[in-house]
Coordinates of C-alpha atoms (C1' of nucleotides) in Angstrom, one line a residue:
Chain G
M1483 CA -52.4 -23.9 -106.5
I1484 CA -55.3 -21.5 -106.6
R1485 CA -54.7 -18.3 -104.7
L1486 CA -57.7 -17.0 -102.9
L1487 CA -58.8 -13.6 -101.5
L1488 CA -61.4 -14.1 -98.8
A1489 CA -63.7 -11.3 -97.5
D1490 CA -66.3 -11.3 -94.8
D1491 CA -66.9 -8.8 -92.0
E1492 CA -67.4 -11.5 -89.4
H1493 CA -64.0 -12.4 -88.1
L1494 CA -65.1 -15.8 -86.8
I1495 CA -66.7 -16.8 -90.0
R1496 CA -63.9 -15.5 -92.1
T1497 CA -61.2 -17.4 -90.3
A1498 CA -63.3 -20.5 -90.1
L1499 CA -63.9 -20.4 -93.8
A1500 CA -60.3 -19.8 -94.5
Q1501 CA -59.4 -22.8 -92.4
L1502 CA -61.9 -24.9 -94.3
L1503 CA -60.7 -23.8 -97.7
E1504 CA -57.1 -24.4 -96.7
L1505 CA -58.0 -28.0 -96.1
E1506 CA -58.4 -28.4 -99.9
E1507 CA -55.1 -29.5 -101.5
D1508 CA -55.2 -27.1 -104.4
L1509 CA -56.5 -24.0 -102.6
T1510 CA -54.7 -21.4 -100.5
V1511 CA -56.0 -18.3 -98.9
V1512 CA -53.4 -15.6 -99.5
A1513 CA -55.3 -12.6 -98.2
Q1514 CA -58.3 -11.7 -96.1
A1515 CA -60.5 -8.6 -95.9
A1516 CA -63.1 -7.5 -93.4
S1517 CA -64.8 -4.9 -95.6
G1518 CA -65.3 -3.9 -99.2
D1519 CA -62.8 -1.1 -98.9
E1520 CA -60.2 -3.5 -97.6
V1521 CA -60.9 -5.8 -100.6
V1522 CA -60.0 -2.9 -102.9
A1523 CA -56.9 -1.9 -100.8
V1524 CA -55.6 -5.5 -100.8
A1525 CA -56.3 -5.9 -104.5
R1526 CA -54.0 -3.0 -105.3
A1527 CA -51.2 -4.7 -103.5
E1528 CA -51.5 -8.3 -104.4
S1529 CA -53.0 -10.5 -107.1
F1530 CA -55.4 -13.4 -106.8
D1531 CA -56.9 -16.2 -108.9
V1532 CA -60.3 -16.2 -107.2
A1533 CA -62.0 -13.8 -104.7
V1534 CA -64.7 -15.1 -102.4
L1535 CA -66.7 -12.2 -101.1
D1536 CA -69.5 -11.9 -98.7
L1537 CA -72.4 -9.9 -100.1
Q1538 CA -73.2 -7.8 -97.1
M1539 CA -70.3 -6.0 -95.6
P1540 CA -70.0 -2.6 -93.9
G1541 CA -69.2 0.3 -96.3
R1542 CA -68.7 -0.9 -99.9
D1543 CA -70.7 -4.1 -100.3
G1544 CA -69.6 -7.3 -102.1
I1545 CA -70.9 -6.4 -105.5
S1546 CA -69.4 -2.9 -105.4
A1547 CA -66.1 -4.4 -104.2
A1548 CA -66.2 -6.9 -107.0
T1549 CA -66.7 -4.3 -109.6
E1550 CA -63.6 -2.4 -108.4
L1551 CA -61.6 -5.6 -108.0
L1552 CA -62.4 -6.7 -111.5
R1553 CA -61.3 -3.3 -112.8
L1554 CA -58.0 -3.7 -111.0
Q1555 CA -57.6 -7.4 -111.8
P1556 CA -59.6 -8.4 -114.8
G1557 CA -58.2 -12.0 -114.6
C1558 CA -59.5 -12.6 -111.1
A1559 CA -62.7 -14.7 -110.8
V1560 CA -65.2 -13.5 -108.2
V1561 CA -67.5 -15.7 -106.2
I1562 CA -70.2 -14.0 -104.1
V1563 CA -71.5 -15.7 -101.0
T1564 CA -74.6 -14.4 -99.3
G1565 CA -76.8 -15.1 -96.3
H1566 CA -80.1 -14.2 -97.9
G1567 CA -80.3 -14.3 -101.7
R1568 CA -82.3 -11.5 -103.3
P1569 CA -83.0 -11.9 -107.0
G1570 CA -82.0 -8.3 -107.7
H1571 CA -78.6 -8.8 -106.1
L1572 CA -77.9 -11.8 -108.3
K1573 CA -78.7 -9.8 -111.4
R1574 CA -76.5 -6.9 -110.3
A1575 CA -73.7 -9.3 -109.4
L1576 CA -73.8 -11.0 -112.8
S1577 CA -73.8 -7.7 -114.7
A1578 CA -70.8 -6.7 -112.6
G1579 CA -68.9 -9.7 -113.9
V1580 CA -69.2 -12.0 -110.9
R1581 CA -68.8 -15.6 -112.0
G1582 CA -70.2 -17.5 -109.0
F1583 CA -73.1 -16.8 -106.7
L1584 CA -73.9 -19.0 -103.7
P1585 CA -76.0 -18.9 -100.5
K1586 CA -74.3 -19.6 -97.2
T1587 CA -76.5 -22.7 -96.8
T1588 CA -74.5 -24.6 -99.4
S1589 CA -71.9 -27.1 -98.3
A1590 CA -68.2 -26.6 -98.2
A1591 CA -67.6 -29.1 -100.9
T1592 CA -69.8 -27.1 -103.2
L1593 CA -67.9 -23.9 -102.4
A1594 CA -64.6 -25.6 -103.2
S1595 CA -65.8 -27.0 -106.4
V1596 CA -67.3 -23.7 -107.5
V1597 CA -64.0 -22.0 -106.8
R1598 CA -62.3 -24.5 -109.0
S1599 CA -64.9 -24.2 -111.8
V1600 CA -64.8 -20.4 -111.9
H1601 CA -61.1 -20.5 -111.9
A1602 CA -61.2 -22.7 -114.9
G1603 CA -63.4 -20.0 -116.6
G1604 CA -66.8 -21.4 -115.8
R1605 CA -69.8 -19.9 -114.1
Y1606 CA -71.9 -21.1 -111.3
V1607 CA -75.2 -19.7 -109.8
D1608 CA -77.1 -21.6 -107.1
P1609 CA -80.0 -23.2 -108.9
E1610 CA -82.5 -22.1 -106.3
L1611 CA -81.4 -18.5 -106.4
S1612 CA -81.5 -18.4 -110.2
A1613 CA -85.0 -19.9 -110.2
E1614 CA -86.1 -17.2 -107.8
A1615 CA -84.5 -14.5 -109.9
I1616 CA -86.2 -15.8 -113.0
A1617 CA -89.5 -16.0 -111.2
A1618 CA -89.2 -12.5 -109.8
G1619 CA -88.5 -11.0 -113.3
D1620 CA -87.4 -7.5 -113.9
S1621 CA -88.3 -4.5 -111.8
P1622 CA -91.5 -2.8 -113.1
L1623 CA -90.4 0.4 -111.4
T1624 CA -89.2 3.4 -113.3
P1625 CA -85.8 4.8 -112.0
R1626 CA -87.5 7.7 -110.2
E1627 CA -90.1 5.4 -108.6
A1628 CA -87.3 3.2 -107.3
D1629 CA -85.4 6.3 -106.0
V1630 CA -88.5 7.6 -104.2
L1631 CA -89.4 4.2 -102.9
E1632 CA -85.9 3.7 -101.5
L1633 CA -86.1 7.0 -99.6
A1634 CA -89.6 6.0 -98.3
A1635 CA -88.3 2.6 -97.2
D1636 CA -87.2 3.8 -93.8
G1637 CA -90.5 5.5 -93.0
A1638 CA -89.6 9.1 -93.8
P1639 CA -92.6 11.3 -94.3
V1640 CA -93.4 12.6 -97.8
D1641 CA -92.1 16.1 -97.2
E1642 CA -88.7 14.8 -96.3
I1643 CA -88.6 12.4 -99.3
A1644 CA -89.5 15.4 -101.5
R1645 CA -86.7 17.4 -100.1
R1646 CA -84.1 14.7 -100.4
A1647 CA -85.2 13.8 -104.0
S1648 CA -85.7 17.5 -105.0
L1649 CA -89.3 16.8 -106.0
S1650 CA -92.6 18.4 -105.1
P1651 CA -94.5 16.5 -102.4
G1652 CA -97.3 15.8 -104.9
T1653 CA -94.9 14.1 -107.3
V1654 CA -93.6 12.0 -104.5
R1655 CA -97.0 10.9 -103.7
N1656 CA -97.7 10.0 -107.3
Y1657 CA -94.6 7.9 -107.6
L1658 CA -95.3 6.2 -104.3
S1659 CA -98.9 5.5 -105.4
S1660 CA -97.8 4.1 -108.7
A1661 CA -95.2 2.0 -107.1
V1662 CA -97.7 0.6 -104.6
T1663 CA -100.0 -0.2 -107.5
K1664 CA -97.3 -1.9 -109.6
L1665 CA -96.1 -4.0 -106.7
D1666 CA -99.6 -4.9 -105.7
A1667 CA -98.9 -3.7 -102.2
A1668 CA -101.2 -2.5 -99.4
N1669 CA -99.2 0.6 -98.7
R1670 CA -95.9 2.2 -99.2
H1671 CA -94.2 0.2 -96.5
D1672 CA -95.4 -3.0 -97.9
A1673 CA -94.2 -1.9 -101.3
A1674 CA -90.8 -1.0 -99.9
A1675 CA -90.6 -4.4 -98.2
T1676 CA -91.5 -6.2 -101.4
A1677 CA -89.1 -4.2 -103.5
R1678 CA -86.3 -4.8 -101.0
R1679 CA -87.0 -8.5 -100.9
L1680 CA -86.7 -8.7 -104.6
G1681 CA -83.6 -6.6 -104.7
W1682 CA -85.2 -3.8 -106.8
I1683 CA -84.2 -1.1 -104.4
Chain J
M1338 CA -62.8 -33.5 -73.7
I1339 CA -65.6 -31.0 -74.0
R1340 CA -68.5 -32.2 -76.0
L1341 CA -70.1 -29.5 -78.1
L1342 CA -73.5 -29.0 -79.8
L1343 CA -73.2 -26.5 -82.7
A1344 CA -76.2 -24.8 -84.3
D1345 CA -76.3 -22.3 -87.2
D1346 CA -78.7 -22.3 -90.1
E1347 CA -76.0 -21.5 -92.6
H1348 CA -74.4 -24.8 -93.6
L1349 CA -71.2 -23.3 -94.8
I1350 CA -70.7 -21.4 -91.6
R1351 CA -71.6 -24.3 -89.4
T1352 CA -69.2 -26.8 -91.0
A1353 CA -66.5 -24.2 -91.1
L1354 CA -67.0 -23.4 -87.4
A1355 CA -67.1 -27.1 -86.6
Q1356 CA -63.8 -27.6 -88.4
L1357 CA -62.3 -24.8 -86.5
L1358 CA -63.4 -25.9 -83.1
E1359 CA -62.3 -29.5 -83.8
L1360 CA -58.8 -28.1 -84.2
E1361 CA -58.7 -27.4 -80.5
E1362 CA -57.3 -30.4 -78.6
D1363 CA -59.9 -30.4 -75.9
L1364 CA -63.0 -29.7 -77.9
T1365 CA -65.1 -32.0 -80.0
V1366 CA -68.3 -31.2 -81.9
V1367 CA -70.6 -34.2 -81.3
A1368 CA -73.8 -32.8 -82.9
Q1369 CA -74.9 -30.0 -85.2
A1370 CA -78.3 -28.4 -85.9
A1371 CA -79.6 -26.1 -88.6
S1372 CA -82.5 -24.6 -86.6
G1373 CA -83.8 -24.0 -83.1
D1374 CA -86.2 -26.9 -83.5
E1375 CA -83.4 -29.2 -84.4
V1376 CA -81.5 -28.1 -81.4
V1377 CA -84.3 -29.2 -79.2
A1378 CA -84.7 -32.5 -81.1
V1379 CA -81.0 -33.3 -80.8
A1380 CA -81.0 -32.3 -77.1
R1381 CA -83.6 -35.0 -76.4
A1382 CA -81.4 -37.7 -77.9
E1383 CA -78.0 -36.8 -76.7
S1384 CA -76.2 -34.8 -74.0
F1385 CA -73.5 -32.1 -74.3
D1386 CA -71.2 -30.1 -72.2
V1387 CA -71.5 -26.8 -74.1
A1388 CA -73.9 -25.6 -76.8
V1389 CA -72.8 -22.9 -79.3
L1390 CA -76.0 -21.4 -80.8
D1391 CA -76.4 -18.8 -83.5
L1392 CA -78.9 -16.2 -82.4
Q1393 CA -80.9 -15.8 -85.6
M1394 CA -82.2 -19.1 -87.0
P1395 CA -85.4 -20.0 -88.8
G1396 CA -88.3 -21.0 -86.6
R1397 CA -87.2 -21.1 -82.9
D1398 CA -84.4 -18.6 -82.4
G1399 CA -81.2 -19.2 -80.4
I1400 CA -82.6 -17.8 -77.1
S1401 CA -85.8 -19.8 -77.3
A1402 CA -83.8 -22.9 -78.2
A1403 CA -81.5 -22.2 -75.3
T1404 CA -84.4 -22.0 -72.9
E1405 CA -85.7 -25.4 -73.9
L1406 CA -82.3 -26.9 -74.0
L1407 CA -81.6 -25.8 -70.5
R1408 CA -84.9 -27.3 -69.4
L1409 CA -83.8 -30.6 -70.9
Q1410 CA -80.2 -30.4 -69.8
P1411 CA -79.6 -28.1 -66.9
G1412 CA -76.0 -28.9 -66.8
C1413 CA -75.3 -27.8 -70.3
A1414 CA -73.6 -24.4 -70.7
V1415 CA -74.9 -22.3 -73.6
V1416 CA -73.0 -19.8 -75.6
I1417 CA -74.9 -17.5 -78.0
V1418 CA -73.1 -16.2 -81.1
T1419 CA -74.7 -13.4 -83.1
G1420 CA -74.1 -11.3 -86.2
H1421 CA -75.6 -8.0 -84.9
G1422 CA -75.7 -7.6 -81.2
R1423 CA -78.9 -5.9 -79.9
P1424 CA -78.9 -4.9 -76.3
G1425 CA -82.3 -6.4 -75.7
H1426 CA -81.2 -9.8 -77.0
L1427 CA -78.4 -9.9 -74.5
K1428 CA -80.7 -9.2 -71.7
R1429 CA -83.2 -11.9 -72.8
A1430 CA -80.3 -14.3 -73.3
L1431 CA -78.9 -13.8 -69.8
S1432 CA -82.3 -14.1 -68.2
A1433 CA -82.8 -17.4 -70.1
G1434 CA -79.7 -18.7 -68.4
V1435 CA -77.2 -18.3 -71.3
R1436 CA -73.6 -18.2 -70.0
G1437 CA -71.8 -16.7 -73.0
F1438 CA -72.7 -14.0 -75.5
L1439 CA -70.4 -13.1 -78.4
P1440 CA -70.6 -11.3 -81.7
K1441 CA -69.4 -13.1 -84.8
T1442 CA -66.7 -10.5 -85.2
T1443 CA -64.7 -12.1 -82.3
S1444 CA -61.7 -14.3 -83.1
A1445 CA -61.8 -18.1 -83.0
A1446 CA -59.4 -18.1 -80.1
T1447 CA -61.8 -16.1 -78.1
L1448 CA -64.6 -18.4 -78.9
A1449 CA -62.6 -21.5 -77.8
S1450 CA -61.6 -19.8 -74.6
V1451 CA -65.1 -18.8 -73.9
V1452 CA -66.3 -22.3 -74.4
R1453 CA -63.8 -23.5 -71.9
S1454 CA -64.6 -20.8 -69.4
V1455 CA -68.4 -21.4 -69.5
H1456 CA -67.8 -25.1 -69.2
A1457 CA -65.8 -24.4 -66.1
G1458 CA -68.8 -22.6 -64.7
G1459 CA -67.9 -19.1 -65.7
R1460 CA -69.7 -16.5 -67.7
Y1461 CA -68.6 -14.3 -70.6
V1462 CA -70.2 -11.4 -72.3
D1463 CA -68.5 -9.5 -75.0
P1464 CA -67.4 -6.2 -73.4
E1465 CA -68.7 -4.0 -76.3
L1466 CA -72.1 -5.6 -76.3
S1467 CA -72.5 -5.3 -72.6
A1468 CA -71.4 -1.7 -72.7
E1469 CA -74.1 -1.1 -75.4
A1470 CA -76.7 -2.9 -73.3
I1471 CA -75.9 -0.8 -70.3
A1472 CA -76.0 2.4 -72.3
A1473 CA -79.3 1.4 -73.9
G1474 CA -80.8 0.8 -70.5
D1475 CA -84.3 -0.7 -70.0
S1476 CA -87.2 -0.4 -72.3
P1477 CA -89.4 2.5 -71.4
L1478 CA -92.3 0.8 -73.2
T1479 CA -95.1 -0.9 -71.3
P1480 CA -95.8 -4.5 -72.4
R1481 CA -98.8 -3.5 -74.4
E1482 CA -97.0 -0.6 -76.1
A1483 CA -94.3 -3.0 -77.1
D1484 CA -96.9 -5.5 -78.5
V1485 CA -98.5 -2.8 -80.5
L1486 CA -95.3 -1.4 -81.8
E1487 CA -94.2 -4.8 -82.9
L1488 CA -97.3 -5.3 -84.9
A1489 CA -96.8 -1.8 -86.4
A1490 CA -93.2 -2.6 -87.3
D1491 CA -94.0 -4.1 -90.7
G1492 CA -96.2 -1.2 -91.8
A1493 CA -99.6 -2.6 -91.0
P1494 CA -102.4 0.0 -90.8
V1495 CA -103.9 0.8 -87.5
D1496 CA -107.1 -1.2 -88.1
E1497 CA -105.2 -4.4 -88.7
I1498 CA -103.1 -3.9 -85.6
A1499 CA -106.2 -3.3 -83.6
R1500 CA -107.7 -6.5 -84.9
R1501 CA -104.6 -8.5 -84.3
A1502 CA -104.1 -7.1 -80.8
S1503 CA -107.8 -7.2 -80.0
L1504 CA -107.9 -3.6 -79.2
S1505 CA -109.9 -0.6 -80.4
P1506 CA -108.2 1.5 -83.1
G1507 CA -108.2 4.5 -80.8
T1508 CA -106.3 2.6 -78.2
V1509 CA -103.8 1.4 -80.8
R1510 CA -103.2 5.0 -81.8
N1511 CA -102.7 6.1 -78.2
Y1512 CA -100.1 3.4 -77.6
L1513 CA -98.4 4.2 -80.8
S1514 CA -98.4 7.9 -80.0
S1515 CA -97.0 7.3 -76.5
A1516 CA -94.3 4.9 -77.9
V1517 CA -93.3 7.5 -80.4
T1518 CA -93.0 10.1 -77.6
K1519 CA -91.1 7.8 -75.3
L1520 CA -88.6 6.8 -78.0
D1521 CA -88.2 10.4 -79.2
A1522 CA -89.0 9.2 -82.7
A1523 CA -90.4 11.2 -85.7
N1524 CA -93.1 8.6 -86.4
R1525 CA -94.2 5.1 -85.7
H1526 CA -91.7 3.6 -88.2
D1527 CA -88.9 5.5 -86.7
A1528 CA -90.0 4.3 -83.3
A1529 CA -90.3 0.7 -84.5
A1530 CA -86.8 0.9 -86.0
T1531 CA -85.3 2.3 -82.8
A1532 CA -87.1 -0.3 -80.6
R1533 CA -85.9 -3.1 -82.9
R1534 CA -82.3 -1.7 -82.9
L1535 CA -82.3 -1.8 -79.1
G1536 CA -83.9 -5.2 -79.0
W1537 CA -87.0 -3.9 -77.2
I1538 CA -89.4 -5.5 -79.5
Chain Y
dC395 C1' -106.6 4.2 -47.9
dT396 C1' -104.8 7.1 -51.3
dC397 C1' -101.7 7.9 -55.1
dC398 C1' -99.8 6.5 -59.2
dC399 C1' -99.2 3.6 -63.1
dC400 C1' -101.0 0.7 -66.4
dA401 C1' -104.7 -1.3 -69.5
dC402 C1' -108.4 0.1 -72.0
dC403 C1' -111.8 3.0 -74.0
dT404 C1' -114.2 7.4 -76.5
dG405 C1' -114.4 11.7 -79.1
dA406 C1' -112.5 15.5 -81.6
dC407 C1' -109.1 17.9 -84.3
dA408 C1' -105.2 19.0 -87.6
dT409 C1' -102.3 16.9 -90.5
dC410 C1' -100.6 13.4 -93.5
dT411 C1' -101.4 9.8 -97.1
dG412 C1' -103.3 7.4 -101.0
dT413 C1' -105.7 8.1 -105.2
dC414 C1' -107.5 10.3 -109.2
dA415 C1' -107.8 13.7 -112.9
dT416 C1' -105.1 16.5 -115.7
dG417 C1' -101.4 18.8 -117.9
dG418 C1' -96.7 20.1 -120.1
dG419 C1' -92.1 18.8 -121.7
dG420 C1' -89.0 15.3 -123.0
dT421 C1' -87.3 10.9 -125.5
dT422 C1' -87.7 6.9 -128.5
dC423 C1' -89.7 4.0 -131.8
dT424 C1' -92.6 3.3 -135.9
Chain R
dA1250 C1' -95.7 13.1 -137.4
dG1251 C1' -98.0 10.3 -134.1
dA1252 C1' -97.9 7.0 -130.4
dA1253 C1' -96.1 5.6 -126.2
dC1254 C1' -93.4 6.1 -122.8
dC1255 C1' -91.2 8.7 -118.7
dC1256 C1' -90.4 12.8 -115.7
dC1257 C1' -92.5 16.4 -113.2
dA1258 C1' -96.1 19.1 -111.5
dT1259 C1' -100.8 20.9 -109.6
dG1260 C1' -105.3 20.5 -107.3
dA1261 C1' -108.9 18.1 -104.9
dC1262 C1' -110.9 14.6 -101.8
dA1263 C1' -111.6 10.5 -98.8
dG1264 C1' -109.5 8.1 -95.5
dA1265 C1' -105.7 7.2 -92.3
dT1266 C1' -102.8 8.9 -88.8
dG1267 C1' -100.9 11.7 -84.9
dT1268 C1' -102.1 14.2 -81.0
dC1269 C1' -104.8 15.9 -77.2
dA1270 C1' -108.3 15.7 -73.6
dG1271 C1' -110.9 13.0 -70.9
dG1272 C1' -113.0 8.7 -68.5
dT1273 C1' -113.2 3.7 -66.2
dG1274 C1' -111.2 0.1 -63.6
dG1275 C1' -107.4 -2.6 -61.5
dG1276 C1' -103.1 -3.5 -58.9
dG1277 C1' -99.0 -2.2 -56.4
dA1278 C1' -96.4 1.2 -53.3
dG1279 C1' -96.4 4.3 -49.8

DNA sequence: CTCCCCACCTGACATCTGTCATGGGGTTCT
DNA sequence: AGAACCCCATGACAGATGTCAGGTGGGGAG
């Protein structure tokens, strides 16, 4: 019997998913969590064979929760499930030691079989998401450019970005300008949108 | 036996939810759809007692699908389920004739009981969402201001907005300026974010 | 009918942004 | 040591944006 931890902030989805996984003969959901922090708390108290985590959760996200969970329970296999697959997320997830990565558009049968396969030591990444990740490639942004672009993403003016990043306004503009050029964007917002879409910020 | 139509673009969620609803003695899911357009297509072929629709779906969204569905089947009760509840959405949904409105954070038991209650002719709106909607009040934006702000939301420059809205650039700037003032925002992006959060655009 | 709000426009101004040139200090690789 | 990066900065300029003042015309409320 494979013991599962299931985490998703949407109660309806989480219980429905639990129900569905319980239908499988060899799977049992022994704990649920509604946030990344709960995942960590539960992981301190109990042990699991496989954790199925939603990527987007309030507070600590799925990847961050996975990192902490794997520190506490190195033997636990982690599967990330996500609504919208961003290439950068996949990369971060894999480097965090996540063994499975699926969009929510996959079928229940696939989820169950992925749970079994990661429990057996295998890995599984949705083919479409991995293709996207390969196509997107690595971020061309330098760390500082990414920082600045992230601060610019919500439409803050240059002066505020400069204050928050402890930079001079001129430098901020230079970083923004080079980011816009590198991402082949029309303006900083376009650049931020692109970078976010590809998971680079 | 209450006959249900279930629509959600995420396959995993949809089947899990279907599974969960089927557990109820008096409910049966007779059709599923992965998009708003599918909802309409299915509604032409078959009839239902209650439709449970996700708000955000590719193409035609839940509310637009509900409008068309109610045109085809006036006797069908519609329940909208959503991940993030925006006050404006609730308002639009209710004026489209939707009878139930729930966040995905509610429990399965609540969903089932709401399905029964709307089928019996009742209405149900999640208390927290309706409180938010009341607190948010009505949009202070004129229709044109809302149009322009929507076009500005993705960071397009004024000239492009002007072209797309068939306005002069000066007018666009005036609308934007008044929207920013009305929404008490720092700049147009802040205004767009606020308006989007409240479901006004 | 008058008043007010809305849709649309123009023009002018200060400020903010995007871009370019240029430079110094640091690390890493050859 | 030199080349090739990255980080950080300044200054300058065109163009975009935010704000204000003002004008036309239409429709609904009083």
